[in-house]
């Protein structure tokens, strides 16, 4: 069910032109992938951290986009509405014919793969990745000139 929703959101994102609507698609994708990851693993901590990281990144993107773009009118496309409607109808018919027993084995194998990512052989790689992200954050903060202010000039 979640995978069908993800595919529908990906298809509708192709027809969107406004940055805020694309941000909404990204937010919905994040929520769907958080639910998928939480249902696969035995606990929701990994998906909770993933959600918080994506939301914080989207907040930064939102602030950047609102300081650059002008106030354009947000319009709904008829093609987009027709696409969403047909995809939801197709998803409802497809969900009746899927076999849930084959999904159980897939989720068990995927749970093992996600948990192995944080176990002993991969711990060193995760530590290096965390240090790299911390150094990138520190370098970004040092590069930014606080005295110059926001990107949009106030008149």
C-alpha positions as MATLAB code, in Angstrom:
seq = 'XXXXXXXXXXXXXXXXXXXXXXXXXXXXXXXXXXXXXXXXXXXXXXXXXXXXXXXXXXXXXXXXXXXXXXXXXXXXXXXXXXXXXXXXXXXXXXXXXXXXXXXXXXXXXXXXXXXXXXXXXXXXXXXXXXXXXXXXXXXXXXXXXXXXXXXXXXX';
ca = [
       0.000    0.000    0.000;
       2.767    2.451    0.942;
       4.751    1.591   -2.161;
       1.752    2.377   -4.362;
       1.369    5.743   -2.643;
       5.056    6.422   -3.195;
       4.735    5.684   -6.908;
       1.692    7.943   -7.184;
       3.507   10.817   -5.487;
       6.486   10.328   -7.795;
       4.203   10.491  -10.825;
       2.423   13.613   -9.622;
       5.722   15.357   -8.866;
       6.507   15.231  -12.580;
       3.595   17.581  -13.313;
       4.310   20.111  -10.556;
       6.160   23.334  -11.281;
       5.914   25.344   -8.061;
       8.726   24.746   -5.526;
       6.335   24.613   -2.575;
       4.271   21.848   -4.170;
       7.459   19.898   -4.858;
       8.398   20.394   -1.201;
       5.019   18.983   -0.212;
       5.686   15.937   -2.397;
       9.049   15.515   -0.696;
       7.398   15.769    2.725;
       4.814   13.125    1.793;
       7.562   10.851    0.424;
       9.462   11.246    3.695;
       6.418   10.300    5.741;
       5.736    7.260    3.540;
       9.340    6.037    3.690;
       9.367    6.598    7.443;
       6.282    4.417    7.787;
       7.797    1.729    5.539;
      11.089    1.736    7.455;
       9.291    1.706   10.793;
       7.140   -1.240    9.797;
      10.165   -3.172    8.527;
      12.375   -2.750   11.581;
      11.423   -3.856   15.047;
      11.542   -0.308   16.422;
      10.862    3.144   15.032;
      14.088    4.862   16.153;
      15.808    4.673   12.780;
      12.749    5.964   10.958;
      12.230    8.696   13.567;
      15.791    9.967   13.106;
      15.407    9.778    9.317;
      12.209   11.824    9.514;
      13.771   14.488   11.737;
      16.783   14.829    9.444;
      14.613   15.193    6.345;
      12.315   17.716    8.013;
      15.261   19.833    9.179;
      16.744   19.782    5.678;
      13.385   20.727    4.211;
      13.105   23.622    6.669;
      16.429   24.969    5.421;
      15.298   24.532    1.795;
      12.009   26.269    2.568;
      13.784   29.245    4.113;
      16.136   29.454    1.136;
      13.344   29.222   -1.427;
      11.146   31.813    0.293;
      14.032   34.266    0.353;
      14.689   33.853   -3.385;
      11.407   33.225   -5.217;
       8.744   35.824   -5.797;
       5.172   35.369   -4.691;
       3.686   33.424   -7.580;
       0.117   32.256   -7.590;
      -0.303   28.580   -6.777;
      -2.436   26.903   -9.464;
      -3.839   23.400   -9.662;
      -3.445   21.619  -12.966;
      -6.332   19.626  -14.445;
      -3.893   17.044  -15.797;
      -2.494   16.592  -12.301;
      -5.938   16.070  -10.793;
      -6.867   13.515  -13.459;
      -3.574   11.677  -12.919;
      -4.028   11.565   -9.146;
      -7.615   10.335   -9.461;
      -6.781    7.553  -11.907;
      -3.791    6.472   -9.831;
      -5.891    6.238   -6.657;
      -8.577    4.226   -8.439;
      -5.932    1.911   -9.868;
      -4.330    1.568   -6.437;
      -7.648    0.576   -4.866;
      -8.183   -2.157   -7.456;
      -4.577   -3.368   -7.233;
      -4.618   -3.582   -3.435;
      -7.456   -6.113   -3.566;
      -5.392   -8.519   -5.664;
      -2.021   -8.363   -3.936;
      -0.816  -11.308   -1.933;
       0.220  -10.318    1.584;
       2.001  -13.614    2.285;
       4.810  -12.852   -0.167;
       5.379   -9.461    1.459;
       6.077  -10.999    4.883;
       9.188  -12.839    3.671;
      10.421   -9.702    1.891;
      10.044   -7.581    5.039;
      11.893  -10.135    7.172;
      14.862  -10.185    4.775;
      14.914   -6.394    4.590;
      14.837   -6.147    8.388;
      18.003   -8.250    8.553;
      19.721   -6.021    5.978;
      18.874   -2.782    7.801;
      19.978   -4.141   11.172;
      23.268   -5.412    9.707;
      24.075   -1.885    8.602;
      24.549   -0.878   12.253;
      26.311   -4.041   13.448;
      30.045   -4.608   14.006;
      31.551   -4.719   10.488;
      29.751   -1.560    9.377;
      30.118    0.392   12.630;
      33.404    1.948   11.516;
      31.838    3.127    8.260;
      28.922    4.675   10.153;
      31.333    6.441   12.513;
      33.289    7.888    9.572;
      30.032    9.026    7.965;
      28.929   10.771   11.165;
      32.291   12.536   11.532;
      32.150   13.612    7.871;
      28.672   15.082    8.350;
      29.792   16.918   11.491;
      32.829   18.401    9.717;
      30.644   19.437    6.776;
      28.249   21.169    9.173;
      31.094   23.012   10.893;
      32.622   24.065    7.546;
      29.254   25.335    6.308;
      28.728   27.402    9.443;
      32.235   28.891    9.145;
      31.740   29.786    5.457;
      28.494   31.687    6.045;
      28.925   35.410    6.646;
      26.461   36.321    9.378;
      26.831   40.086    8.945;
      25.645   40.066    5.326;
      22.133   38.963    6.316;
      19.559   37.106    4.216;
      19.706   36.667    0.458;
      16.750   38.943   -0.294;
      17.494   42.615    0.157;
      15.095   44.651    2.242;
      14.071   47.987    0.731;
];
